[in-house]
Amino acid sequence: MKLPFFRRSAQRAAPHSGQSEKAAHILLGRAGEEAAAALLQRAGFTLLDRNWRQGRLELDMVCRDGEELVFVEVKTRRSDGYGGPAAAVTPGKQRVLTRAAQAWLAAHDAWQSPCRFDVVCLLRHGDTFSAEHYPHAFDFSPALDSGHASWQPW
């Protein structure tokens, strides 16, 4: 199933008023990533990397699903206002994730592996989450073309 296309809403949430709200936001994100990891592992995925970084690029999770490498973006929200979690995976965000995936593939010499991008969207309901998993959420396969991508120096 493809990720529904959303544009960011022109409306913005009120600015955060303090450190406690920022800490709550970080804790919510971590709890969402834990829930997403559990969901994917129950589905048979093997977790290879979490919160992998190179410079400003980051991948929430890198998994293996059978023969495929899966780059997973996790979006967690308290509500589905402002378009819900999927609204944050804009075309611009998809391009950044693609660059991060290219960096991961180069760092691990894994260009021969088939790849895909999945998105896991979570909404918090008290102490639980509802989750929606979008396999093959977006396609940037030309950019991940077995080591022949134009950005590579060789």
PDB file of C-alpha atoms in Angstrom:
ATOM      1  CA  MET A   1       0.000   0.000   0.000  1.00  0.00           C
ATOM      2  CA  LYS A   2       1.383   3.417  -0.938  1.00  0.00           C
ATOM      3  CA  LEU A   3       1.648   6.147   1.647  1.00  0.00           C
ATOM      4  CA  PRO A   4      -1.164   8.643   1.184  1.00  0.00           C
ATOM      5  CA  PHE A   5       0.181  11.901  -0.201  1.00  0.00           C
ATOM      6  CA  PHE A   6      -0.160  14.796   2.194  1.00  0.00           C
ATOM      7  CA  ARG A   7       1.036  18.356   2.081  1.00  0.00           C
ATOM      8  CA  ARG A   8       1.961  20.019   5.322  1.00  0.00           C
ATOM      9  CA  SER A   9      -0.895  22.036   6.674  1.00  0.00           C
ATOM     10  CA  ALA A  10      -0.575  25.800   6.604  1.00  0.00           C
ATOM     11  CA  GLN A  11      -1.648  25.679  10.240  1.00  0.00           C
ATOM     12  CA  ARG A  12       1.087  25.190  12.772  1.00  0.00           C
ATOM     13  CA  ALA A  13       0.914  24.081  16.353  1.00  0.00           C
ATOM     14  CA  ALA A  14       1.636  26.662  19.005  1.00  0.00           C
ATOM     15  CA  PRO A  15       5.338  27.013  19.755  1.00  0.00           C
ATOM     16  CA  HIS A  16       6.635  24.825  22.557  1.00  0.00           C
ATOM     17  CA  SER A  17       6.687  26.753  25.788  1.00  0.00           C
ATOM     18  CA  GLY A  18       9.373  24.923  27.684  1.00  0.00           C
ATOM     19  CA  GLN A  19      11.814  22.139  28.224  1.00  0.00           C
ATOM     20  CA  SER A  20       9.171  19.815  29.669  1.00  0.00           C
ATOM     21  CA  GLU A  21       7.231  19.883  26.388  1.00  0.00           C
ATOM     22  CA  LYS A  22      10.410  19.189  24.419  1.00  0.00           C
ATOM     23  CA  ALA A  23      11.271  16.308  26.745  1.00  0.00           C
ATOM     24  CA  ALA A  24       7.728  14.943  26.359  1.00  0.00           C
ATOM     25  CA  HIS A  25       8.083  15.146  22.570  1.00  0.00           C
ATOM     26  CA  ILE A  26      11.351  13.188  22.676  1.00  0.00           C
ATOM     27  CA  LEU A  27       9.857  10.592  25.024  1.00  0.00           C
ATOM     28  CA  LEU A  28       6.839  10.208  22.743  1.00  0.00           C
ATOM     29  CA  GLY A  29       9.125   9.646  19.752  1.00  0.00           C
ATOM     30  CA  ARG A  30      11.187   7.050  21.609  1.00  0.00           C
ATOM     31  CA  ALA A  31       8.079   5.218  22.801  1.00  0.00           C
ATOM     32  CA  GLY A  32       6.754   5.246  19.235  1.00  0.00           C
ATOM     33  CA  GLU A  33      10.014   3.820  17.898  1.00  0.00           C
ATOM     34  CA  GLU A  34       9.896   1.044  20.509  1.00  0.00           C
ATOM     35  CA  ALA A  35       6.317   0.222  19.491  1.00  0.00           C
ATOM     36  CA  ALA A  36       7.256   0.283  15.788  1.00  0.00           C
ATOM     37  CA  ALA A  37      10.263  -1.997  16.384  1.00  0.00           C
ATOM     38  CA  ALA A  38       8.054  -4.479  18.239  1.00  0.00           C
ATOM     39  CA  LEU A  39       5.446  -4.348  15.453  1.00  0.00           C
ATOM     40  CA  LEU A  40       8.032  -5.011  12.744  1.00  0.00           C
ATOM     41  CA  GLN A  41       9.764  -7.791  14.682  1.00  0.00           C
ATOM     42  CA  ARG A  42       6.404  -9.520  15.242  1.00  0.00           C
ATOM     43  CA  ALA A  43       5.915  -9.301  11.469  1.00  0.00           C
ATOM     44  CA  GLY A  44       9.204 -11.154  10.948  1.00  0.00           C
ATOM     45  CA  PHE A  45      11.541  -8.233  10.245  1.00  0.00           C
ATOM     46  CA  THR A  46      15.132  -8.380  11.500  1.00  0.00           C
ATOM     47  CA  LEU A  47      16.290  -5.097  13.000  1.00  0.00           C
ATOM     48  CA  LEU A  48      19.763  -4.153  11.703  1.00  0.00           C
ATOM     49  CA  ASP A  49      20.159  -0.532  12.851  1.00  0.00           C
ATOM     50  CA  ARG A  50      18.296   2.045  14.923  1.00  0.00           C
ATOM     51  CA  ASN A  51      18.750   5.786  14.843  1.00  0.00           C
ATOM     52  CA  TRP A  52      21.656   5.460  12.407  1.00  0.00           C
ATOM     53  CA  ARG A  53      23.312   8.806  11.732  1.00  0.00           C
ATOM     54  CA  GLN A  54      25.833  10.241   9.356  1.00  0.00           C
ATOM     55  CA  GLY A  55      26.216  13.981   9.686  1.00  0.00           C
ATOM     56  CA  ARG A  56      22.722  15.457   9.598  1.00  0.00           C
ATOM     57  CA  LEU A  57      21.232  12.385   7.948  1.00  0.00           C
ATOM     58  CA  GLU A  58      19.334   9.904  10.100  1.00  0.00           C
ATOM     59  CA  LEU A  59      17.429   6.684   9.580  1.00  0.00           C
ATOM     60  CA  ASP A  60      15.013   5.640  12.311  1.00  0.00           C
ATOM     61  CA  MET A  61      15.412   1.948  11.511  1.00  0.00           C
ATOM     62  CA  VAL A  62      17.061  -0.296   8.978  1.00  0.00           C
ATOM     63  CA  CYS A  63      15.575  -3.793   8.822  1.00  0.00           C
ATOM     64  CA  ARG A  64      15.704  -6.889   6.712  1.00  0.00           C
ATOM     65  CA  ASP A  65      12.456  -8.387   5.446  1.00  0.00           C
ATOM     66  CA  GLY A  66      13.420 -11.565   3.643  1.00  0.00           C
ATOM     67  CA  GLU A  67      15.948 -10.508   1.011  1.00  0.00           C
ATOM     68  CA  GLU A  68      15.012  -6.811   1.098  1.00  0.00           C
ATOM     69  CA  LEU A  69      16.650  -4.065   3.107  1.00  0.00           C
ATOM     70  CA  VAL A  70      13.925  -1.859   4.529  1.00  0.00           C
ATOM     71  CA  PHE A  71      14.554   1.744   5.525  1.00  0.00           C
ATOM     72  CA  VAL A  72      11.833   2.601   8.031  1.00  0.00           C
ATOM     73  CA  GLU A  73      10.653   6.075   8.973  1.00  0.00           C
ATOM     74  CA  VAL A  74       8.610   6.181  12.188  1.00  0.00           C
ATOM     75  CA  LYS A  75       6.166   9.011  12.819  1.00  0.00           C
ATOM     76  CA  THR A  76       4.404   9.257  16.170  1.00  0.00           C
ATOM     77  CA  ARG A  77       1.723  11.745  17.162  1.00  0.00           C
ATOM     78  CA  ARG A  78      -0.606  12.387  20.079  1.00  0.00           C
ATOM     79  CA  SER A  79      -3.481  13.122  17.704  1.00  0.00           C
ATOM     80  CA  ASP A  80      -4.282  13.053  14.022  1.00  0.00           C
ATOM     81  CA  GLY A  81      -4.705  16.820  13.856  1.00  0.00           C
ATOM     82  CA  TYR A  82      -2.637  18.628  11.223  1.00  0.00           C
ATOM     83  CA  GLY A  83      -2.939  15.630   8.911  1.00  0.00           C
ATOM     84  CA  GLY A  84      -1.744  12.918  11.268  1.00  0.00           C
ATOM     85  CA  PRO A  85       1.654  11.242  11.321  1.00  0.00           C
ATOM     86  CA  ALA A  86       1.784  10.473   7.591  1.00  0.00           C
ATOM     87  CA  ALA A  87       1.529  14.189   6.790  1.00  0.00           C
ATOM     88  CA  ALA A  88       5.100  14.634   8.025  1.00  0.00           C
ATOM     89  CA  VAL A  89       6.528  12.356   5.311  1.00  0.00           C
ATOM     90  CA  THR A  90       6.506  15.034   2.636  1.00  0.00           C
ATOM     91  CA  PRO A  91       8.277  14.754  -0.729  1.00  0.00           C
ATOM     92  CA  GLY A  92      11.140  16.779   0.764  1.00  0.00           C
ATOM     93  CA  LYS A  93      11.419  14.388   3.699  1.00  0.00           C
ATOM     94  CA  GLN A  94      11.408  11.475   1.255  1.00  0.00           C
ATOM     95  CA  ARG A  95      14.399  12.992  -0.570  1.00  0.00           C
ATOM     96  CA  VAL A  96      16.295  13.386   2.727  1.00  0.00           C
ATOM     97  CA  LEU A  97      15.504   9.779   3.663  1.00  0.00           C
ATOM     98  CA  THR A  98      16.768   8.663   0.268  1.00  0.00           C
ATOM     99  CA  ARG A  99      20.077  10.468   0.833  1.00  0.00           C
ATOM    100  CA  ALA A 100      20.341   8.826   4.262  1.00  0.00           C
ATOM    101  CA  ALA A 101      19.665   5.407   2.704  1.00  0.00           C
ATOM    102  CA  GLN A 102      22.368   6.053   0.095  1.00  0.00           C
ATOM    103  CA  ALA A 103      24.813   6.900   2.884  1.00  0.00           C
ATOM    104  CA  TRP A 104      23.863   3.738   4.817  1.00  0.00           C
ATOM    105  CA  LEU A 105      24.282   1.571   1.724  1.00  0.00           C
ATOM    106  CA  ALA A 106      27.688   3.113   1.023  1.00  0.00           C
ATOM    107  CA  ALA A 107      28.829   2.729   4.649  1.00  0.00           C
ATOM    108  CA  HIS A 108      27.808  -0.944   4.678  1.00  0.00           C
ATOM    109  CA  ASP A 109      28.752  -1.796   1.078  1.00  0.00           C
ATOM    110  CA  ALA A 110      25.229  -3.128   0.639  1.00  0.00           C
ATOM    111  CA  TRP A 111      24.397  -1.858  -2.856  1.00  0.00           C
ATOM    112  CA  GLN A 112      23.599  -5.353  -4.105  1.00  0.00           C
ATOM    113  CA  SER A 113      20.568  -5.668  -1.785  1.00  0.00           C
ATOM    114  CA  PRO A 114      17.082  -4.825  -3.014  1.00  0.00           C
ATOM    115  CA  CYS A 115      15.719  -1.920  -0.958  1.00  0.00           C
ATOM    116  CA  ARG A 116      12.461  -0.273  -0.079  1.00  0.00           C
ATOM    117  CA  PHE A 117      11.120   2.475   2.151  1.00  0.00           C
ATOM    118  CA  ASP A 118       8.418   1.747   4.717  1.00  0.00           C
ATOM    119  CA  VAL A 119       6.667   4.193   7.019  1.00  0.00           C
ATOM    120  CA  VAL A 120       5.143   3.283  10.371  1.00  0.00           C
ATOM    121  CA  CYS A 121       2.620   5.833  11.659  1.00  0.00           C
ATOM    122  CA  LEU A 122       1.569   5.697  15.291  1.00  0.00           C
ATOM    123  CA  LEU A 123      -1.091   7.542  17.273  1.00  0.00           C
ATOM    124  CA  ARG A 124      -0.894   7.494  21.043  1.00  0.00           C
ATOM    125  CA  HIS A 125      -4.037   6.611  22.978  1.00  0.00           C
ATOM    126  CA  GLY A 126      -3.179   6.863  26.667  1.00  0.00           C
ATOM    127  CA  ASP A 127      -0.630   4.121  27.283  1.00  0.00           C
ATOM    128  CA  THR A 128      -1.147   2.361  23.953  1.00  0.00           C
ATOM    129  CA  PHE A 129      -0.591   3.097  20.285  1.00  0.00           C
ATOM    130  CA  SER A 130      -2.565   2.467  17.150  1.00  0.00           C
ATOM    131  CA  ALA A 131      -0.229   1.740  14.262  1.00  0.00           C
ATOM    132  CA  GLU A 132      -0.397   1.816  10.492  1.00  0.00           C
ATOM    133  CA  HIS A 133       2.443   0.201   8.524  1.00  0.00           C
ATOM    134  CA  TYR A 134       2.934   1.354   4.934  1.00  0.00           C
ATOM    135  CA  PRO A 135       5.281  -1.059   3.111  1.00  0.00           C
ATOM    136  CA  HIS A 136       6.742   0.375  -0.100  1.00  0.00           C
ATOM    137  CA  ALA A 137       5.524   3.786   1.100  1.00  0.00           C
ATOM    138  CA  PHE A 138       7.445   5.662  -1.571  1.00  0.00           C
ATOM    139  CA  ASP A 139       9.774   4.734  -4.387  1.00  0.00           C
ATOM    140  CA  PHE A 140      13.216   6.130  -4.972  1.00  0.00           C
ATOM    141  CA  SER A 141      14.658   2.974  -6.508  1.00  0.00           C
ATOM    142  CA  PRO A 142      16.472   4.869  -9.298  1.00  0.00           C
ATOM    143  CA  ALA A 143      18.506   6.649  -6.597  1.00  0.00           C
ATOM    144  CA  LEU A 144      19.425   3.310  -5.020  1.00  0.00           C
ATOM    145  CA  ASP A 145      20.470   1.647  -8.255  1.00  0.00           C
ATOM    146  CA  SER A 146      23.003  -0.972  -7.160  1.00  0.00           C
ATOM    147  CA  GLY A 147      25.892   1.399  -6.688  1.00  0.00           C
ATOM    148  CA  HIS A 148      25.391   3.186  -9.988  1.00  0.00           C
ATOM    149  CA  ALA A 149      23.670   6.251  -8.559  1.00  0.00           C
ATOM    150  CA  SER A 150      24.968   9.489 -10.058  1.00  0.00           C
ATOM    151  CA  TRP A 151      26.065  10.898  -6.708  1.00  0.00           C
ATOM    152  CA  GLN A 152      28.723   8.238  -6.257  1.00  0.00           C
ATOM    153  CA  PRO A 153      32.300   9.177  -7.113  1.00  0.00           C
ATOM    154  CA  TRP A 154      33.150   5.861  -8.824  1.00  0.00           C
TER     155      TRP A 154
END
